[in-house]
Amino acid sequence: MELTMSGSSDMTLGDCPSSSHHVRLLEGIALLLSGWHGLQLAIENQWGGADSVQKYHQLIVDIFSWFSSRSKASLCVEELENVLHESMLLSFNTEIEDGSIEEVAEQLMILYEEYAQTTRTVDCL
């Protein structure tokens, strides 16, 4: 759970004194996923079954956990794409081939980078 910042020592998400930043990251992930048309169709049409909304919430937590379990240097957009693809396929029985998985993964990486910089600047200096 290391988060390596350029020019600073290694830190983890848990090293920051305020969990409000964690909440903001979770909210950011949820907001980003709420704009993903393919995922929203899967939820609305219950392609993942009656518990599609719960699966959506679990995906948010899984993405947060994915970020928090890797060092910043080891974050790889292709791995995040695989997480999204696997979740859509296994949880929602949906194969997404419109390029949106790659777009969402890239947006999530940008979101996390902004989160990491804000956390380091505000709480972890």
PDB file of N, CA and C in Angstrom, residues 25-125:
ATOM      1  N   LEU A  25     -12.008  10.529  -2.575  1.00  0.00           N
ATOM      2  CA  LEU A  25     -11.589   9.648  -3.668  1.00  0.00           C
ATOM      3  C   LEU A  25     -12.718   8.684  -4.023  1.00  0.00           C
ATOM      4  N   LEU A  26     -13.341   8.083  -3.024  1.00  0.00           N
ATOM      5  CA  LEU A  26     -14.473   7.185  -3.280  1.00  0.00           C
ATOM      6  C   LEU A  26     -15.600   7.917  -4.007  1.00  0.00           C
ATOM      7  N   GLU A  27     -15.885   9.140  -3.577  1.00  0.00           N
ATOM      8  CA  GLU A  27     -16.928   9.931  -4.240  1.00  0.00           C
ATOM      9  C   GLU A  27     -16.540  10.253  -5.679  1.00  0.00           C
ATOM     10  N   GLY A  28     -15.261  10.554  -5.894  1.00  0.00           N
ATOM     11  CA  GLY A  28     -14.786  10.836  -7.242  1.00  0.00           C
ATOM     12  C   GLY A  28     -14.911   9.627  -8.153  1.00  0.00           C
ATOM     13  N   ILE A  29     -14.557   8.461  -7.625  1.00  0.00           N
ATOM     14  CA  ILE A  29     -14.698   7.223  -8.400  1.00  0.00           C
ATOM     15  C   ILE A  29     -16.166   6.999  -8.743  1.00  0.00           C
ATOM     16  N   ALA A  30     -17.040   7.167  -7.751  1.00  0.00           N
ATOM     17  CA  ALA A  30     -18.479   6.972  -7.975  1.00  0.00           C
ATOM     18  C   ALA A  30     -19.009   7.957  -9.012  1.00  0.00           C
ATOM     19  N   LEU A  31     -18.592   9.198  -8.927  1.00  0.00           N
ATOM     20  CA  LEU A  31     -19.047  10.206  -9.879  1.00  0.00           C
ATOM     21  C   LEU A  31     -18.586   9.866 -11.290  1.00  0.00           C
ATOM     22  N   LEU A  32     -17.341   9.467 -11.408  1.00  0.00           N
ATOM     23  CA  LEU A  32     -16.816   9.104 -12.718  1.00  0.00           C
ATOM     24  C   LEU A  32     -17.570   7.907 -13.294  1.00  0.00           C
ATOM     25  N   LEU A  33     -17.786   6.887 -12.483  1.00  0.00           N
ATOM     26  CA  LEU A  33     -18.497   5.699 -12.964  1.00  0.00           C
ATOM     27  C   LEU A  33     -19.962   5.988 -13.268  1.00  0.00           C
ATOM     28  N   SER A  34     -20.533   6.978 -12.581  1.00  0.00           N
ATOM     29  CA  SER A  34     -21.938   7.313 -12.840  1.00  0.00           C
ATOM     30  C   SER A  34     -22.125   7.908 -14.234  1.00  0.00           C
ATOM     31  N   GLY A  35     -21.045   8.382 -14.828  1.00  0.00           N
ATOM     32  CA  GLY A  35     -21.118   8.920 -16.178  1.00  0.00           C
ATOM     33  C   GLY A  35     -20.758   7.918 -17.258  1.00  0.00           C
ATOM     34  N   TRP A  36     -20.441   6.696 -16.864  1.00  0.00           N
ATOM     35  CA  TRP A  36     -20.070   5.656 -17.832  1.00  0.00           C
ATOM     36  C   TRP A  36     -21.349   5.005 -18.341  1.00  0.00           C
ATOM     37  N   HIS A  37     -21.696   5.308 -19.563  1.00  0.00           N
ATOM     38  CA  HIS A  37     -22.968   4.885 -20.152  1.00  0.00           C
ATOM     39  C   HIS A  37     -23.141   3.359 -20.138  1.00  0.00           C
ATOM     40  N   GLY A  38     -22.119   2.622 -20.510  1.00  0.00           N
ATOM     41  CA  GLY A  38     -22.224   1.161 -20.551  1.00  0.00           C
ATOM     42  C   GLY A  38     -22.521   0.566 -19.191  1.00  0.00           C
ATOM     43  N   LEU A  39     -21.849   1.063 -18.170  1.00  0.00           N
ATOM     44  CA  LEU A  39     -22.086   0.581 -16.810  1.00  0.00           C
ATOM     45  C   LEU A  39     -23.483   0.969 -16.341  1.00  0.00           C
ATOM     46  N   GLN A  40     -23.886   2.185 -16.618  1.00  0.00           N
ATOM     47  CA  GLN A  40     -25.210   2.634 -16.191  1.00  0.00           C
ATOM     48  C   GLN A  40     -26.324   1.836 -16.865  1.00  0.00           C
ATOM     49  N   LEU A  41     -26.142   1.492 -18.135  1.00  0.00           N
ATOM     50  CA  LEU A  41     -27.116   0.628 -18.816  1.00  0.00           C
ATOM     51  C   LEU A  41     -27.201  -0.735 -18.138  1.00  0.00           C
ATOM     52  N   ALA A  42     -26.035  -1.267 -17.772  1.00  0.00           N
ATOM     53  CA  ALA A  42     -25.999  -2.573 -17.112  1.00  0.00           C
ATOM     54  C   ALA A  42     -26.729  -2.531 -15.773  1.00  0.00           C
ATOM     55  N   ILE A  43     -26.572  -1.434 -15.043  1.00  0.00           N
ATOM     56  CA  ILE A  43     -27.240  -1.297 -13.748  1.00  0.00           C
ATOM     57  C   ILE A  43     -28.743  -1.121 -13.939  1.00  0.00           C
ATOM     58  N   GLU A  44     -29.117  -0.180 -14.803  1.00  0.00           N
ATOM     59  CA  GLU A  44     -30.540   0.121 -15.017  1.00  0.00           C
ATOM     60  C   GLU A  44     -31.319  -1.090 -15.527  1.00  0.00           C
ATOM     61  N   ASN A  45     -30.691  -1.875 -16.385  1.00  0.00           N
ATOM     62  CA  ASN A  45     -31.365  -3.041 -16.963  1.00  0.00           C
ATOM     63  C   ASN A  45     -31.108  -4.321 -16.179  1.00  0.00           C
ATOM     64  N   GLN A  46     -30.413  -4.192 -15.064  1.00  0.00           N
ATOM     65  CA  GLN A  46     -30.106  -5.307 -14.170  1.00  0.00           C
ATOM     66  C   GLN A  46     -29.446  -6.473 -14.900  1.00  0.00           C
ATOM     67  N   TRP A  47     -28.491  -6.144 -15.769  1.00  0.00           N
ATOM     68  CA  TRP A  47     -27.773  -7.199 -16.481  1.00  0.00           C
ATOM     69  C   TRP A  47     -26.943  -8.043 -15.521  1.00  0.00           C
ATOM     70  N   GLY A  48     -26.668  -7.497 -14.344  1.00  0.00           N
ATOM     71  CA  GLY A  48     -25.959  -8.245 -13.321  1.00  0.00           C
ATOM     72  C   GLY A  48     -26.896  -8.882 -12.314  1.00  0.00           C
ATOM     73  N   GLY A  49     -28.177  -8.867 -12.599  1.00  0.00           N
ATOM     74  CA  GLY A  49     -29.166  -9.439 -11.694  1.00  0.00           C
ATOM     75  C   GLY A  49     -29.794  -8.369 -10.819  1.00  0.00           C
ATOM     76  N   ALA A  50     -30.614  -8.824  -9.897  1.00  0.00           N
ATOM     77  CA  ALA A  50     -31.339  -7.911  -9.010  1.00  0.00           C
ATOM     78  C   ALA A  50     -30.402  -7.112  -8.108  1.00  0.00           C
ATOM     79  N   ASP A  51     -29.192  -7.604  -7.908  1.00  0.00           N
ATOM     80  CA  ASP A  51     -28.229  -6.912  -7.052  1.00  0.00           C
ATOM     81  C   ASP A  51     -27.229  -6.085  -7.861  1.00  0.00           C
ATOM     82  N   SER A  52     -27.632  -5.614  -9.020  1.00  0.00           N
ATOM     83  CA  SER A  52     -26.742  -4.819  -9.877  1.00  0.00           C
ATOM     84  C   SER A  52     -26.244  -3.550  -9.190  1.00  0.00           C
ATOM     85  N   VAL A  53     -27.100  -2.902  -8.409  1.00  0.00           N
ATOM     86  CA  VAL A  53     -26.676  -1.688  -7.700  1.00  0.00           C
ATOM     87  C   VAL A  53     -25.599  -2.028  -6.676  1.00  0.00           C
ATOM     88  N   GLN A  54     -25.758  -3.134  -5.967  1.00  0.00           N
ATOM     89  CA  GLN A  54     -24.741  -3.554  -5.003  1.00  0.00           C
ATOM     90  C   GLN A  54     -23.428  -3.882  -5.716  1.00  0.00           C
ATOM     91  N   LYS A  55     -23.523  -4.481  -6.880  1.00  0.00           N
ATOM     92  CA  LYS A  55     -22.316  -4.790  -7.654  1.00  0.00           C
ATOM     93  C   LYS A  55     -21.622  -3.511  -8.102  1.00  0.00           C
ATOM     94  N   TYR A  56     -22.394  -2.495  -8.425  1.00  0.00           N
ATOM     95  CA  TYR A  56     -21.843  -1.184  -8.774  1.00  0.00           C
ATOM     96  C   TYR A  56     -21.084  -0.601  -7.583  1.00  0.00           C
ATOM     97  N   HIS A  57     -21.687  -0.657  -6.395  1.00  0.00           N
ATOM     98  CA  HIS A  57     -21.018  -0.149  -5.199  1.00  0.00           C
ATOM     99  C   HIS A  57     -19.754  -0.949  -4.901  1.00  0.00           C
ATOM    100  N   GLN A  58     -19.804  -2.250  -5.121  1.00  0.00           N
ATOM    101  CA  GLN A  58     -18.623  -3.075  -4.905  1.00  0.00           C
ATOM    102  C   GLN A  58     -17.519  -2.710  -5.889  1.00  0.00           C
ATOM    103  N   LEU A  59     -17.879  -2.387  -7.118  1.00  0.00           N
ATOM    104  CA  LEU A  59     -16.881  -1.968  -8.109  1.00  0.00           C
ATOM    105  C   LEU A  59     -16.173  -0.700  -7.647  1.00  0.00           C
ATOM    106  N   ILE A  60     -16.902   0.232  -7.069  1.00  0.00           N
ATOM    107  CA  ILE A  60     -16.289   1.460  -6.546  1.00  0.00           C
ATOM    108  C   ILE A  60     -15.252   1.108  -5.486  1.00  0.00           C
ATOM    109  N   VAL A  61     -15.625   0.240  -4.555  1.00  0.00           N
ATOM    110  CA  VAL A  61     -14.710  -0.179  -3.490  1.00  0.00           C
ATOM    111  C   VAL A  61     -13.520  -0.937  -4.077  1.00  0.00           C
ATOM    112  N   ASP A  62     -13.770  -1.787  -5.054  1.00  0.00           N
ATOM    113  CA  ASP A  62     -12.687  -2.550  -5.682  1.00  0.00           C
ATOM    114  C   ASP A  62     -11.676  -1.631  -6.360  1.00  0.00           C
ATOM    115  N   ILE A  63     -12.150  -0.594  -7.021  1.00  0.00           N
ATOM    116  CA  ILE A  63     -11.241   0.352  -7.678  1.00  0.00           C
ATOM    117  C   ILE A  63     -10.432   1.107  -6.625  1.00  0.00           C
ATOM    118  N   PHE A  64     -11.089   1.563  -5.562  1.00  0.00           N
ATOM    119  CA  PHE A  64     -10.378   2.230  -4.468  1.00  0.00           C
ATOM    120  C   PHE A  64      -9.300   1.304  -3.902  1.00  0.00           C
ATOM    121  N   SER A  65      -9.659   0.050  -3.663  1.00  0.00           N
ATOM    122  CA  SER A  65      -8.704  -0.925  -3.129  1.00  0.00           C
ATOM    123  C   SER A  65      -7.564  -1.172  -4.101  1.00  0.00           C
ATOM    124  N   TRP A  66      -7.878  -1.197  -5.387  1.00  0.00           N
ATOM    125  CA  TRP A  66      -6.841  -1.399  -6.401  1.00  0.00           C
ATOM    126  C   TRP A  66      -5.808  -0.286  -6.309  1.00  0.00           C
ATOM    127  N   PHE A  67      -6.262   0.956  -6.205  1.00  0.00           N
ATOM    128  CA  PHE A  67      -5.327   2.074  -6.081  1.00  0.00           C
ATOM    129  C   PHE A  67      -4.540   1.994  -4.784  1.00  0.00           C
ATOM    130  N   SER A  68      -5.201   1.684  -3.689  1.00  0.00           N
ATOM    131  CA  SER A  68      -4.541   1.721  -2.388  1.00  0.00           C
ATOM    132  C   SER A  68      -3.593   0.552  -2.161  1.00  0.00           C
ATOM    133  N   SER A  69      -3.677  -0.486  -2.984  1.00  0.00           N
ATOM    134  CA  SER A  69      -2.816  -1.652  -2.785  1.00  0.00           C
ATOM    135  C   SER A  69      -1.565  -1.621  -3.660  1.00  0.00           C
ATOM    136  N   ARG A  70      -1.358  -0.545  -4.398  1.00  0.00           N
ATOM    137  CA  ARG A  70      -0.211  -0.462  -5.295  1.00  0.00           C
ATOM    138  C   ARG A  70       0.582   0.808  -5.033  1.00  0.00           C
ATOM    139  N   SER A  71       1.889   0.713  -5.274  1.00  0.00           N
ATOM    140  CA  SER A  71       2.699   1.922  -5.214  1.00  0.00           C
ATOM    141  C   SER A  71       2.394   2.752  -6.452  1.00  0.00           C
ATOM    142  N   LYS A  72       2.570   4.042  -6.332  1.00  0.00           N
ATOM    143  CA  LYS A  72       2.277   4.926  -7.462  1.00  0.00           C
ATOM    144  C   LYS A  72       3.094   4.517  -8.678  1.00  0.00           C
ATOM    145  N   ALA A  73       4.326   4.109  -8.451  1.00  0.00           N
ATOM    146  CA  ALA A  73       5.197   3.714  -9.562  1.00  0.00           C
ATOM    147  C   ALA A  73       4.687   2.469 -10.275  1.00  0.00           C
ATOM    148  N   SER A  74       3.933   1.629  -9.568  1.00  0.00           N
ATOM    149  CA  SER A  74       3.468   0.387 -10.189  1.00  0.00           C
ATOM    150  C   SER A  74       2.051   0.483 -10.754  1.00  0.00           C
ATOM    151  N   LEU A  75       1.439   1.665 -10.698  1.00  0.00           N
ATOM    152  CA  LEU A  75       0.106   1.826 -11.275  1.00  0.00           C
ATOM    153  C   LEU A  75       0.199   1.707 -12.787  1.00  0.00           C
ATOM    154  N   CYS A  76      -0.613   0.832 -13.335  1.00  0.00           N
ATOM    155  CA  CYS A  76      -0.581   0.558 -14.773  1.00  0.00           C
ATOM    156  C   CYS A  76      -2.010   0.625 -15.300  1.00  0.00           C
ATOM    157  N   VAL A  77      -2.240   1.521 -16.244  1.00  0.00           N
ATOM    158  CA  VAL A  77      -3.589   1.721 -16.762  1.00  0.00           C
ATOM    159  C   VAL A  77      -4.143   0.442 -17.380  1.00  0.00           C
ATOM    160  N   GLU A  78      -3.276  -0.378 -17.975  1.00  0.00           N
ATOM    161  CA  GLU A  78      -3.749  -1.624 -18.580  1.00  0.00           C
ATOM    162  C   GLU A  78      -4.301  -2.579 -17.528  1.00  0.00           C
ATOM    163  N   GLU A  79      -3.682  -2.609 -16.347  1.00  0.00           N
ATOM    164  CA  GLU A  79      -4.198  -3.456 -15.264  1.00  0.00           C
ATOM    165  C   GLU A  79      -5.565  -2.963 -14.797  1.00  0.00           C
ATOM    166  N   LEU A  80      -5.720  -1.648 -14.711  1.00  0.00           N
ATOM    167  CA  LEU A  80      -7.011  -1.091 -14.318  1.00  0.00           C
ATOM    168  C   LEU A  80      -8.063  -1.394 -15.382  1.00  0.00           C
ATOM    169  N   GLU A  81      -7.681  -1.328 -16.639  1.00  0.00           N
ATOM    170  CA  GLU A  81      -8.597  -1.710 -17.720  1.00  0.00           C
ATOM    171  C   GLU A  81      -9.052  -3.154 -17.539  1.00  0.00           C
ATOM    172  N   ASN A  82      -8.122  -4.027 -17.160  1.00  0.00           N
ATOM    173  CA  ASN A  82      -8.467  -5.435 -16.930  1.00  0.00           C
ATOM    174  C   ASN A  82      -9.450  -5.589 -15.770  1.00  0.00           C
ATOM    175  N   VAL A  83      -9.254  -4.808 -14.704  1.00  0.00           N
ATOM    176  CA  VAL A  83     -10.178  -4.844 -13.568  1.00  0.00           C
ATOM    177  C   VAL A  83     -11.580  -4.454 -14.029  1.00  0.00           C
ATOM    178  N   LEU A  84     -11.671  -3.378 -14.803  1.00  0.00           N
ATOM    179  CA  LEU A  84     -12.969  -2.909 -15.292  1.00  0.00           C
ATOM    180  C   LEU A  84     -13.601  -3.925 -16.236  1.00  0.00           C
ATOM    181  N   HIS A  85     -12.795  -4.448 -17.151  1.00  0.00           N
ATOM    182  CA  HIS A  85     -13.309  -5.430 -18.115  1.00  0.00           C
ATOM    183  C   HIS A  85     -13.830  -6.670 -17.387  1.00  0.00           C
ATOM    184  N   GLU A  86     -13.044  -7.174 -16.450  1.00  0.00           N
ATOM    185  CA  GLU A  86     -13.437  -8.372 -15.704  1.00  0.00           C
ATOM    186  C   GLU A  86     -14.711  -8.132 -14.897  1.00  0.00           C
ATOM    187  N   SER A  87     -14.807  -6.966 -14.278  1.00  0.00           N
ATOM    188  CA  SER A  87     -16.007  -6.654 -13.504  1.00  0.00           C
ATOM    189  C   SER A  87     -17.239  -6.584 -14.393  1.00  0.00           C
ATOM    190  N   MET A  88     -17.111  -5.927 -15.534  1.00  0.00           N
ATOM    191  CA  MET A  88     -18.254  -5.823 -16.446  1.00  0.00           C
ATOM    192  C   MET A  88     -18.671  -7.208 -16.942  1.00  0.00           C
ATOM    193  N   LEU A  89     -17.694  -8.035 -17.240  1.00  0.00           N
ATOM    194  CA  LEU A  89     -17.985  -9.360 -17.775  1.00  0.00           C
ATOM    195  C   LEU A  89     -18.565 -10.289 -16.707  1.00  0.00           C
ATOM    196  N   LEU A  90     -17.910 -10.354 -15.555  1.00  0.00           N
ATOM    197  CA  LEU A  90     -18.317 -11.307 -14.527  1.00  0.00           C
ATOM    198  C   LEU A  90     -19.483 -10.819 -13.666  1.00  0.00           C
ATOM    199  N   SER A  91     -19.510  -9.535 -13.354  1.00  0.00           N
ATOM    200  CA  SER A  91     -20.563  -9.019 -12.476  1.00  0.00           C
ATOM    201  C   SER A  91     -21.820  -8.605 -13.221  1.00  0.00           C
ATOM    202  N   PHE A  92     -21.633  -8.091 -14.446  1.00  0.00           N
ATOM    203  CA  PHE A  92     -22.776  -7.553 -15.185  1.00  0.00           C
ATOM    204  C   PHE A  92     -23.062  -8.302 -16.482  1.00  0.00           C
ATOM    205  N   ASN A  93     -22.331  -9.386 -16.721  1.00  0.00           N
ATOM    206  CA  ASN A  93     -22.544 -10.194 -17.926  1.00  0.00           C
ATOM    207  C   ASN A  93     -22.533  -9.337 -19.189  1.00  0.00           C
ATOM    208  N   THR A  94     -21.597  -8.398 -19.231  1.00  0.00           N
ATOM    209  CA  THR A  94     -21.561  -7.417 -20.309  1.00  0.00           C
ATOM    210  C   THR A  94     -20.160  -7.325 -20.897  1.00  0.00           C
ATOM    211  N   GLU A  95     -20.075  -7.432 -22.189  1.00  0.00           N
ATOM    212  CA  GLU A  95     -18.817  -7.258 -22.920  1.00  0.00           C
ATOM    213  C   GLU A  95     -18.837  -5.853 -23.516  1.00  0.00           C
ATOM    214  N   ILE A  96     -17.928  -5.008 -23.064  1.00  0.00           N
ATOM    215  CA  ILE A  96     -17.851  -3.625 -23.548  1.00  0.00           C
ATOM    216  C   ILE A  96     -16.755  -3.548 -24.609  1.00  0.00           C
ATOM    217  N   GLU A  97     -17.121  -3.154 -25.814  1.00  0.00           N
ATOM    218  CA  GLU A  97     -16.156  -3.098 -26.917  1.00  0.00           C
ATOM    219  C   GLU A  97     -16.142  -1.741 -27.607  1.00  0.00           C
ATOM    220  N   ASP A  98     -16.655  -0.720 -26.926  1.00  0.00           N
ATOM    221  CA  ASP A  98     -16.745   0.598 -27.555  1.00  0.00           C
ATOM    222  C   ASP A  98     -15.585   1.524 -27.211  1.00  0.00           C
ATOM    223  N   GLY A  99     -14.573   0.998 -26.519  1.00  0.00           N
ATOM    224  CA  GLY A  99     -13.428   1.813 -26.131  1.00  0.00           C
ATOM    225  C   GLY A  99     -13.635   2.570 -24.829  1.00  0.00           C
ATOM    226  N   SER A 100     -14.808   2.437 -24.236  1.00  0.00           N
ATOM    227  CA  SER A 100     -15.085   3.207 -23.023  1.00  0.00           C
ATOM    228  C   SER A 100     -14.317   2.690 -21.807  1.00  0.00           C
ATOM    229  N   ILE A 101     -13.985   1.417 -21.789  1.00  0.00           N
ATOM    230  CA  ILE A 101     -13.200   0.898 -20.657  1.00  0.00           C
ATOM    231  C   ILE A 101     -11.863   1.620 -20.591  1.00  0.00           C
ATOM    232  N   GLU A 102     -11.223   1.771 -21.723  1.00  0.00           N
ATOM    233  CA  GLU A 102      -9.931   2.458 -21.771  1.00  0.00           C
ATOM    234  C   GLU A 102     -10.079   3.926 -21.353  1.00  0.00           C
ATOM    235  N   GLU A 103     -11.138   4.570 -21.813  1.00  0.00           N
ATOM    236  CA  GLU A 103     -11.378   5.969 -21.445  1.00  0.00           C
ATOM    237  C   GLU A 103     -11.615   6.115 -19.948  1.00  0.00           C
ATOM    238  N   VAL A 104     -12.445   5.250 -19.394  1.00  0.00           N
ATOM    239  CA  VAL A 104     -12.759   5.313 -17.966  1.00  0.00           C
ATOM    240  C   VAL A 104     -11.505   5.023 -17.143  1.00  0.00           C
ATOM    241  N   ALA A 105     -10.717   4.046 -17.550  1.00  0.00           N
ATOM    242  CA  ALA A 105      -9.482   3.722 -16.828  1.00  0.00           C
ATOM    243  C   ALA A 105      -8.537   4.919 -16.826  1.00  0.00           C
ATOM    244  N   GLU A 106      -8.395   5.582 -17.954  1.00  0.00           N
ATOM    245  CA  GLU A 106      -7.527   6.762 -18.046  1.00  0.00           C
ATOM    246  C   GLU A 106      -8.045   7.882 -17.140  1.00  0.00           C
ATOM    247  N   GLN A 107      -9.342   8.102 -17.138  1.00  0.00           N
ATOM    248  CA  GLN A 107      -9.934   9.135 -16.279  1.00  0.00           C
ATOM    249  C   GLN A 107      -9.736   8.799 -14.801  1.00  0.00           C
ATOM    250  N   LEU A 108      -9.848   7.525 -14.459  1.00  0.00           N
ATOM    251  CA  LEU A 108      -9.621   7.105 -13.073  1.00  0.00           C
ATOM    252  C   LEU A 108      -8.171   7.329 -12.662  1.00  0.00           C
ATOM    253  N   MET A 109      -7.244   7.076 -13.568  1.00  0.00           N
ATOM    254  CA  MET A 109      -5.824   7.306 -13.269  1.00  0.00           C
ATOM    255  C   MET A 109      -5.568   8.797 -13.025  1.00  0.00           C
ATOM    256  N   ILE A 110      -6.168   9.648 -13.836  1.00  0.00           N
ATOM    257  CA  ILE A 110      -6.024  11.096 -13.656  1.00  0.00           C
ATOM    258  C   ILE A 110      -6.637  11.518 -12.323  1.00  0.00           C
ATOM    259  N   LEU A 111      -7.817  11.008 -12.022  1.00  0.00           N
ATOM    260  CA  LEU A 111      -8.478  11.300 -10.751  1.00  0.00           C
ATOM    261  C   LEU A 111      -7.578  10.914  -9.585  1.00  0.00           C
ATOM    262  N   TYR A 112      -6.986   9.730  -9.649  1.00  0.00           N
ATOM    263  CA  TYR A 112      -6.134   9.273  -8.555  1.00  0.00           C
ATOM    264  C   TYR A 112      -4.892  10.141  -8.423  1.00  0.00           C
ATOM    265  N   GLU A 113      -4.301  10.531  -9.535  1.00  0.00           N
ATOM    266  CA  GLU A 113      -3.115  11.395  -9.493  1.00  0.00           C
ATOM    267  C   GLU A 113      -3.456  12.720  -8.813  1.00  0.00           C
ATOM    268  N   GLU A 114      -4.596  13.294  -9.157  1.00  0.00           N
ATOM    269  CA  GLU A 114      -5.030  14.542  -8.516  1.00  0.00           C
ATOM    270  C   GLU A 114      -5.273  14.328  -7.026  1.00  0.00           C
ATOM    271  N   TYR A 115      -5.888  13.215  -6.681  1.00  0.00           N
ATOM    272  CA  TYR A 115      -6.121  12.869  -5.278  1.00  0.00           C
ATOM    273  C   TYR A 115      -4.793  12.749  -4.529  1.00  0.00           C
ATOM    274  N   ALA A 116      -3.846  12.044  -5.114  1.00  0.00           N
ATOM    275  CA  ALA A 116      -2.557  11.821  -4.459  1.00  0.00           C
ATOM    276  C   ALA A 116      -1.824  13.141  -4.240  1.00  0.00           C
ATOM    277  N   GLN A 117      -1.856  14.027  -5.215  1.00  0.00           N
ATOM    278  CA  GLN A 117      -1.193  15.326  -5.074  1.00  0.00           C
ATOM    279  C   GLN A 117      -1.869  16.170  -4.000  1.00  0.00           C
ATOM    280  N   THR A 118      -3.185  16.187  -3.976  1.00  0.00           N
ATOM    281  CA  THR A 118      -3.924  16.956  -2.974  1.00  0.00           C
ATOM    282  C   THR A 118      -3.663  16.412  -1.580  1.00  0.00           C
ATOM    283  N   THR A 119      -3.689  15.100  -1.444  1.00  0.00           N
ATOM    284  CA  THR A 119      -3.455  14.473  -0.148  1.00  0.00           C
ATOM    285  C   THR A 119      -2.066  14.811   0.357  1.00  0.00           C
ATOM    286  N   ARG A 120      -1.082  14.711  -0.509  1.00  0.00           N
ATOM    287  CA  ARG A 120       0.292  15.000  -0.123  1.00  0.00           C
ATOM    288  C   ARG A 120       0.436  16.464   0.269  1.00  0.00           C
ATOM    289  N   THR A 121      -0.153  17.355  -0.484  1.00  0.00           N
ATOM    290  CA  THR A 121      -0.022  18.782  -0.234  1.00  0.00           C
ATOM    291  C   THR A 121      -0.733  19.201   1.046  1.00  0.00           C
ATOM    292  N   VAL A 122      -1.950  18.731   1.248  1.00  0.00           N
ATOM    293  CA  VAL A 122      -2.769  19.201   2.359  1.00  0.00           C
ATOM    294  C   VAL A 122      -2.439  18.506   3.672  1.00  0.00           C
ATOM    295  N   ASP A 123      -2.357  17.194   3.651  1.00  0.00           N
ATOM    296  CA  ASP A 123      -2.280  16.447   4.909  1.00  0.00           C
ATOM    297  C   ASP A 123      -0.942  15.792   5.208  1.00  0.00           C
ATOM    298  N   CYS A 124      -0.151  15.531   4.214  1.00  0.00           N
ATOM    299  CA  CYS A 124       0.966  14.618   4.433  1.00  0.00           C
ATOM    300  C   CYS A 124       2.330  15.259   4.226  1.00  0.00           C
ATOM    301  N   LEU A 125       2.473  16.534   4.423  1.00  0.00           N
ATOM    302  CA  LEU A 125       3.782  17.176   4.263  1.00  0.00           C
ATOM    303  C   LEU A 125       4.633  16.972   5.475  1.00  0.00           C
TER     304      LEU A 125
END
